[in-house]
Structure formats: C-alpha cells, structure tokens
Amino acid sequence: MIKIIAGTGHRPEKLGGYNDEVFIRLIALCKVSLQKMQATEVISGMALGFDQALAKAAIELQIPLIAAVPFKGQEDKWQPQDKERYEHILFQTSSIVYVDLFEEYSASSSGYSSEKMYKRNQYMVDHCDEVLALFNGSASGIGNCVNYAESLGKPVLNVWKS
C-alpha cells in the first residue's frame, strides 16, 4: 500500500538554533515517525529546520523523497553551510517540484513571499495521505498547513511533545 507523508515543522530558531546536534536529533525523531507511519514516499518543503531533517530521514531510510520547493532560489539568502546542506539533499531526492510553476499554486508576487510558502504547503497536503508535523501551536505557516490538512480530513501526527 502506498502511503505518502508530507512534513511541516518549525525553523531552527524555534528548535534550539542552527546547530548539528539539534539537526541530528530531529532526523532521529523523523525516522522513528516515518517508520511508525509506514511511509512509502515523503514530501518535504525543504525549508531550514524540520523540513530538511525530514528529508534527510527519508534519504537515510531509503524512502523516495519529493522536494516540494516553493520557488527556484528559496535558498538565496541562506548562510553558505545551509545552502550546501540544501543542495546535498536536493541531489539525493527522487524528484524536485518547483511548486510556483503550477498554475493552481502560483503566487501573485515574484521572489520570496509568504504566499509562496503557503502555496507550497497546500501543494504538499493536496498530494499526501498524511501529515507529519512538528508544531508548537503558535500562529504560523505550520499552523495553517496543519489546519488545511485537517480541513481535508487528512490525519496529522504532531510530534512536538516527542
């Protein structure tokens, strides 16, 4: 049975910072969660933090990974080490989808915009069976993604307390 899992979660500043120790712990959490959910494919939005940890977990578990990138160049303003990790993960994906190139997910603005992040989340939820979330309950794009999934009746596993 095919089970596609999309992931959404906080950026490093809400997860203890930009360091390898936090990233390694997030990967471990994602691996356990993906196995529990019996994932056969994973969709990651490829943002810093949880999204990239989820992607790395899928790669380590040899689960096919779709990178749902909101727009080409999302990494342009990131630090060099973050860009390097991003490119390394993208190289290992099964496929890369630039979400804003689809008419139904295109945004009215060019370059970076929160609208493009929302559209990316919508794309991921529309194309998955379940959502794996690392969500602390705060008002955020993650909250919008979780709410959208729930509005479509898609199960959400929130691992914030794990």
PDB file of N, CA and C in Angstrom, residues 62-122:
ATOM      1  N   GLN A  62      15.914   5.296   2.976  1.00  0.00           N
ATOM      2  CA  GLN A  62      15.740   4.911   1.571  1.00  0.00           C
ATOM      3  C   GLN A  62      14.278   4.938   1.142  1.00  0.00           C
ATOM      4  N   ILE A  63      13.562   5.947   1.636  1.00  0.00           N
ATOM      5  CA  ILE A  63      12.184   6.196   1.226  1.00  0.00           C
ATOM      6  C   ILE A  63      12.241   7.263   0.131  1.00  0.00           C
ATOM      7  N   PRO A  64      11.597   7.039  -1.000  1.00  0.00           N
ATOM      8  CA  PRO A  64      11.617   8.049  -2.059  1.00  0.00           C
ATOM      9  C   PRO A  64      11.169   9.420  -1.533  1.00  0.00           C
ATOM     10  N   LEU A  65      11.908  10.445  -1.947  1.00  0.00           N
ATOM     11  CA  LEU A  65      11.702  11.804  -1.439  1.00  0.00           C
ATOM     12  C   LEU A  65      11.383  12.761  -2.577  1.00  0.00           C
ATOM     13  N   ILE A  66      10.295  13.489  -2.415  1.00  0.00           N
ATOM     14  CA  ILE A  66       9.939  14.573  -3.327  1.00  0.00           C
ATOM     15  C   ILE A  66      10.234  15.881  -2.614  1.00  0.00           C
ATOM     16  N   ALA A  67      11.048  16.716  -3.235  1.00  0.00           N
ATOM     17  CA  ALA A  67      11.321  18.051  -2.701  1.00  0.00           C
ATOM     18  C   ALA A  67      10.309  19.002  -3.317  1.00  0.00           C
ATOM     19  N   ALA A  68       9.398  19.520  -2.491  1.00  0.00           N
ATOM     20  CA  ALA A  68       8.398  20.492  -2.946  1.00  0.00           C
ATOM     21  C   ALA A  68       8.947  21.879  -2.638  1.00  0.00           C
ATOM     22  N   VAL A  69       9.701  22.418  -3.563  1.00  0.00           N
ATOM     23  CA  VAL A  69      10.382  23.700  -3.378  1.00  0.00           C
ATOM     24  C   VAL A  69       9.416  24.814  -3.773  1.00  0.00           C
ATOM     25  N   PRO A  70       9.195  25.792  -2.891  1.00  0.00           N
ATOM     26  CA  PRO A  70       8.195  26.826  -3.195  1.00  0.00           C
ATOM     27  C   PRO A  70       8.515  27.637  -4.446  1.00  0.00           C
ATOM     28  N   PHE A  71       9.797  27.901  -4.679  1.00  0.00           N
ATOM     29  CA  PHE A  71      10.235  28.641  -5.866  1.00  0.00           C
ATOM     30  C   PHE A  71      11.737  28.464  -6.023  1.00  0.00           C
ATOM     31  N   LYS A  72      12.193  28.577  -7.233  1.00  0.00           N
ATOM     32  CA  LYS A  72      13.621  28.457  -7.504  1.00  0.00           C
ATOM     33  C   LYS A  72      14.347  29.616  -6.829  1.00  0.00           C
ATOM     34  N   GLY A  73      15.378  29.291  -6.059  1.00  0.00           N
ATOM     35  CA  GLY A  73      16.148  30.315  -5.366  1.00  0.00           C
ATOM     36  C   GLY A  73      15.705  30.565  -3.938  1.00  0.00           C
ATOM     37  N   GLN A  74      14.881  29.677  -3.364  1.00  0.00           N
ATOM     38  CA  GLN A  74      14.440  29.887  -1.978  1.00  0.00           C
ATOM     39  C   GLN A  74      15.632  29.987  -1.030  1.00  0.00           C
ATOM     40  N   GLU A  75      16.756  29.384  -1.403  1.00  0.00           N
ATOM     41  CA  GLU A  75      17.938  29.336  -0.542  1.00  0.00           C
ATOM     42  C   GLU A  75      18.881  30.519  -0.743  1.00  0.00           C
ATOM     43  N   ASP A  76      18.555  31.432  -1.625  1.00  0.00           N
ATOM     44  CA  ASP A  76      19.492  32.501  -1.999  1.00  0.00           C
ATOM     45  C   ASP A  76      20.010  33.335  -0.828  1.00  0.00           C
ATOM     46  N   LYS A  77      19.197  33.551   0.197  1.00  0.00           N
ATOM     47  CA  LYS A  77      19.617  34.402   1.320  1.00  0.00           C
ATOM     48  C   LYS A  77      20.131  33.607   2.521  1.00  0.00           C
ATOM     49  N   TRP A  78      20.270  32.300   2.369  1.00  0.00           N
ATOM     50  CA  TRP A  78      20.728  31.453   3.466  1.00  0.00           C
ATOM     51  C   TRP A  78      22.238  31.544   3.623  1.00  0.00           C
ATOM     52  N   GLN A  79      22.706  31.091   4.773  1.00  0.00           N
ATOM     53  CA  GLN A  79      24.138  31.000   5.046  1.00  0.00           C
ATOM     54  C   GLN A  79      24.768  29.929   4.144  1.00  0.00           C
ATOM     55  N   PRO A  80      26.063  30.064   3.830  1.00  0.00           N
ATOM     56  CA  PRO A  80      26.719  29.095   2.931  1.00  0.00           C
ATOM     57  C   PRO A  80      26.568  27.636   3.365  1.00  0.00           C
ATOM     58  N   GLN A  81      26.701  27.351   4.666  1.00  0.00           N
ATOM     59  CA  GLN A  81      26.590  25.960   5.118  1.00  0.00           C
ATOM     60  C   GLN A  81      25.163  25.436   4.947  1.00  0.00           C
ATOM     61  N   ASP A  82      24.162  26.321   5.077  1.00  0.00           N
ATOM     62  CA  ASP A  82      22.772  25.907   4.876  1.00  0.00           C
ATOM     63  C   ASP A  82      22.489  25.636   3.399  1.00  0.00           C
ATOM     64  N   LYS A  83      23.060  26.460   2.535  1.00  0.00           N
ATOM     65  CA  LYS A  83      22.924  26.236   1.090  1.00  0.00           C
ATOM     66  C   LYS A  83      23.562  24.909   0.689  1.00  0.00           C
ATOM     67  N   GLU A  84      24.711  24.625   1.276  1.00  0.00           N
ATOM     68  CA  GLU A  84      25.416  23.380   0.959  1.00  0.00           C
ATOM     69  C   GLU A  84      24.588  22.166   1.368  1.00  0.00           C
ATOM     70  N   ARG A  85      24.008  22.188   2.561  1.00  0.00           N
ATOM     71  CA  ARG A  85      23.161  21.078   3.026  1.00  0.00           C
ATOM     72  C   ARG A  85      21.953  20.926   2.094  1.00  0.00           C
ATOM     73  N   TYR A  86      21.333  22.038   1.759  1.00  0.00           N
ATOM     74  CA  TYR A  86      20.164  22.057   0.881  1.00  0.00           C
ATOM     75  C   TYR A  86      20.489  21.400  -0.467  1.00  0.00           C
ATOM     76  N   GLU A  87      21.573  21.824  -1.082  1.00  0.00           N
ATOM     77  CA  GLU A  87      21.974  21.272  -2.383  1.00  0.00           C
ATOM     78  C   GLU A  87      22.294  19.781  -2.269  1.00  0.00           C
ATOM     79  N   HIS A  88      22.934  19.391  -1.179  1.00  0.00           N
ATOM     80  CA  HIS A  88      23.265  17.981  -0.950  1.00  0.00           C
ATOM     81  C   HIS A  88      21.989  17.137  -0.860  1.00  0.00           C
ATOM     82  N   ILE A  89      20.988  17.646  -0.150  1.00  0.00           N
ATOM     83  CA  ILE A  89      19.716  16.922  -0.031  1.00  0.00           C
ATOM     84  C   ILE A  89      19.008  16.880  -1.382  1.00  0.00           C
ATOM     85  N   LEU A  90      18.932  18.024  -2.071  1.00  0.00           N
ATOM     86  CA  LEU A  90      18.255  18.056  -3.376  1.00  0.00           C
ATOM     87  C   LEU A  90      18.855  17.038  -4.341  1.00  0.00           C
ATOM     88  N   PHE A  91      20.159  16.884  -4.290  1.00  0.00           N
ATOM     89  CA  PHE A  91      20.854  15.948  -5.173  1.00  0.00           C
ATOM     90  C   PHE A  91      20.388  14.508  -4.946  1.00  0.00           C
ATOM     91  N   GLN A  92      19.900  14.204  -3.733  1.00  0.00           N
ATOM     92  CA  GLN A  92      19.518  12.839  -3.374  1.00  0.00           C
ATOM     93  C   GLN A  92      18.021  12.573  -3.476  1.00  0.00           C
ATOM     94  N   THR A  93      17.243  13.558  -3.902  1.00  0.00           N
ATOM     95  CA  THR A  93      15.796  13.371  -3.981  1.00  0.00           C
ATOM     96  C   THR A  93      15.411  12.505  -5.171  1.00  0.00           C
ATOM     97  N   SER A  94      14.208  11.945  -5.101  1.00  0.00           N
ATOM     98  CA  SER A  94      13.647  11.228  -6.248  1.00  0.00           C
ATOM     99  C   SER A  94      13.199  12.217  -7.310  1.00  0.00           C
ATOM    100  N   SER A  95      12.654  13.350  -6.846  1.00  0.00           N
ATOM    101  CA  SER A  95      12.240  14.401  -7.775  1.00  0.00           C
ATOM    102  C   SER A  95      12.155  15.737  -7.047  1.00  0.00           C
ATOM    103  N   ILE A  96      12.283  16.791  -7.837  1.00  0.00           N
ATOM    104  CA  ILE A  96      12.164  18.157  -7.328  1.00  0.00           C
ATOM    105  C   ILE A  96      10.993  18.803  -8.047  1.00  0.00           C
ATOM    106  N   VAL A  97      10.065  19.359  -7.271  1.00  0.00           N
ATOM    107  CA  VAL A  97       8.908  20.048  -7.822  1.00  0.00           C
ATOM    108  C   VAL A  97       9.016  21.516  -7.427  1.00  0.00           C
ATOM    109  N   TYR A  98       9.064  22.407  -8.409  1.00  0.00           N
ATOM    110  CA  TYR A  98       9.021  23.847  -8.138  1.00  0.00           C
ATOM    111  C   TYR A  98       7.551  24.245  -8.174  1.00  0.00           C
ATOM    112  N   VAL A  99       6.983  24.362  -6.988  1.00  0.00           N
ATOM    113  CA  VAL A  99       5.539  24.480  -6.822  1.00  0.00           C
ATOM    114  C   VAL A  99       4.962  25.693  -7.544  1.00  0.00           C
ATOM    115  N   ASP A 100       5.657  26.822  -7.532  1.00  0.00           N
ATOM    116  CA  ASP A 100       5.093  28.037  -8.130  1.00  0.00           C
ATOM    117  C   ASP A 100       4.982  27.963  -9.653  1.00  0.00           C
ATOM    118  N   LEU A 101       5.532  26.919 -10.265  1.00  0.00           N
ATOM    119  CA  LEU A 101       5.407  26.757 -11.714  1.00  0.00           C
ATOM    120  C   LEU A 101       4.066  26.154 -12.122  1.00  0.00           C
ATOM    121  N   PHE A 102       3.335  25.590 -11.145  1.00  0.00           N
ATOM    122  CA  PHE A 102       1.997  25.063 -11.412  1.00  0.00           C
ATOM    123  C   PHE A 102       0.992  26.206 -11.296  1.00  0.00           C
ATOM    124  N   GLU A 103       0.138  26.339 -12.290  1.00  0.00           N
ATOM    125  CA  GLU A 103      -0.815  27.454 -12.310  1.00  0.00           C
ATOM    126  C   GLU A 103      -1.660  27.518 -11.038  1.00  0.00           C
ATOM    127  N   GLU A 104      -2.141  26.366 -10.581  1.00  0.00           N
ATOM    128  CA  GLU A 104      -3.025  26.372  -9.406  1.00  0.00           C
ATOM    129  C   GLU A 104      -2.294  26.716  -8.107  1.00  0.00           C
ATOM    130  N   TYR A 105      -0.967  26.705  -8.126  1.00  0.00           N
ATOM    131  CA  TYR A 105      -0.183  27.038  -6.934  1.00  0.00           C
ATOM    132  C   TYR A 105       0.706  28.263  -7.144  1.00  0.00           C
ATOM    133  N   SER A 106       0.485  28.985  -8.223  1.00  0.00           N
ATOM    134  CA  SER A 106       1.325  30.158  -8.485  1.00  0.00           C
ATOM    135  C   SER A 106       0.928  31.293  -7.544  1.00  0.00           C
ATOM    136  N   ALA A 107       1.883  32.154  -7.262  1.00  0.00           N
ATOM    137  CA  ALA A 107       1.660  33.290  -6.359  1.00  0.00           C
ATOM    138  C   ALA A 107       1.688  34.580  -7.173  1.00  0.00           C
ATOM    139  N   SER A 108       1.065  35.604  -6.624  1.00  0.00           N
ATOM    140  CA  SER A 108       0.972  36.880  -7.337  1.00  0.00           C
ATOM    141  C   SER A 108       2.269  37.680  -7.281  1.00  0.00           C
ATOM    142  N   SER A 109       3.145  37.363  -6.340  1.00  0.00           N
ATOM    143  CA  SER A 109       4.385  38.128  -6.186  1.00  0.00           C
ATOM    144  C   SER A 109       5.573  37.357  -6.752  1.00  0.00           C
ATOM    145  N   SER A 110       6.635  38.084  -7.052  1.00  0.00           N
ATOM    146  CA  SER A 110       7.852  37.427  -7.528  1.00  0.00           C
ATOM    147  C   SER A 110       8.859  37.364  -6.386  1.00  0.00           C
ATOM    148  N   GLY A 111       9.856  36.471  -6.509  1.00  0.00           N
ATOM    149  CA  GLY A 111      10.845  36.328  -5.446  1.00  0.00           C
ATOM    150  C   GLY A 111      10.243  35.692  -4.212  1.00  0.00           C
ATOM    151  N   TYR A 112      10.868  35.952  -3.068  1.00  0.00           N
ATOM    152  CA  TYR A 112      10.398  35.376  -1.807  1.00  0.00           C
ATOM    153  C   TYR A 112       9.081  36.018  -1.384  1.00  0.00           C
ATOM    154  N   SER A 113       8.141  35.215  -0.920  1.00  0.00           N
ATOM    155  CA  SER A 113       6.908  35.730  -0.316  1.00  0.00           C
ATOM    156  C   SER A 113       6.294  34.647   0.555  1.00  0.00           C
ATOM    157  N   SER A 114       5.603  35.066   1.603  1.00  0.00           N
ATOM    158  CA  SER A 114       4.940  34.088   2.465  1.00  0.00           C
ATOM    159  C   SER A 114       3.837  33.368   1.690  1.00  0.00           C
ATOM    160  N   GLU A 115       3.258  34.044   0.700  1.00  0.00           N
ATOM    161  CA  GLU A 115       2.230  33.409  -0.123  1.00  0.00           C
ATOM    162  C   GLU A 115       2.781  32.156  -0.806  1.00  0.00           C
ATOM    163  N   LYS A 116       4.024  32.212  -1.260  1.00  0.00           N
ATOM    164  CA  LYS A 116       4.631  31.050  -1.913  1.00  0.00           C
ATOM    165  C   LYS A 116       4.834  29.899  -0.933  1.00  0.00           C
ATOM    166  N   MET A 117       5.116  30.243   0.326  1.00  0.00           N
ATOM    167  CA  MET A 117       5.265  29.193   1.339  1.00  0.00           C
ATOM    168  C   MET A 117       3.912  28.528   1.617  1.00  0.00           C
ATOM    169  N   TYR A 118       2.846  29.337   1.673  1.00  0.00           N
ATOM    170  CA  TYR A 118       1.502  28.781   1.875  1.00  0.00           C
ATOM    171  C   TYR A 118       1.102  27.893   0.703  1.00  0.00           C
ATOM    172  N   LYS A 119       1.403  28.328  -0.503  1.00  0.00           N
ATOM    173  CA  LYS A 119       1.077  27.537  -1.695  1.00  0.00           C
ATOM    174  C   LYS A 119       1.864  26.225  -1.702  1.00  0.00           C
ATOM    175  N   ARG A 120       3.121  26.273  -1.277  1.00  0.00           N
ATOM    176  CA  ARG A 120       3.930  25.058  -1.169  1.00  0.00           C
ATOM    177  C   ARG A 120       3.289  24.086  -0.182  1.00  0.00           C
ATOM    178  N   ASN A 121       2.859  24.603   0.971  1.00  0.00           N
ATOM    179  CA  ASN A 121       2.204  23.754   1.964  1.00  0.00           C
ATOM    180  C   ASN A 121       0.921  23.150   1.411  1.00  0.00           C
ATOM    181  N   GLN A 122       0.154  23.962   0.693  1.00  0.00           N
ATOM    182  CA  GLN A 122      -1.085  23.480   0.093  1.00  0.00           C
ATOM    183  C   GLN A 122      -0.783  22.349  -0.900  1.00  0.00           C
TER     184      GLN A 122
END
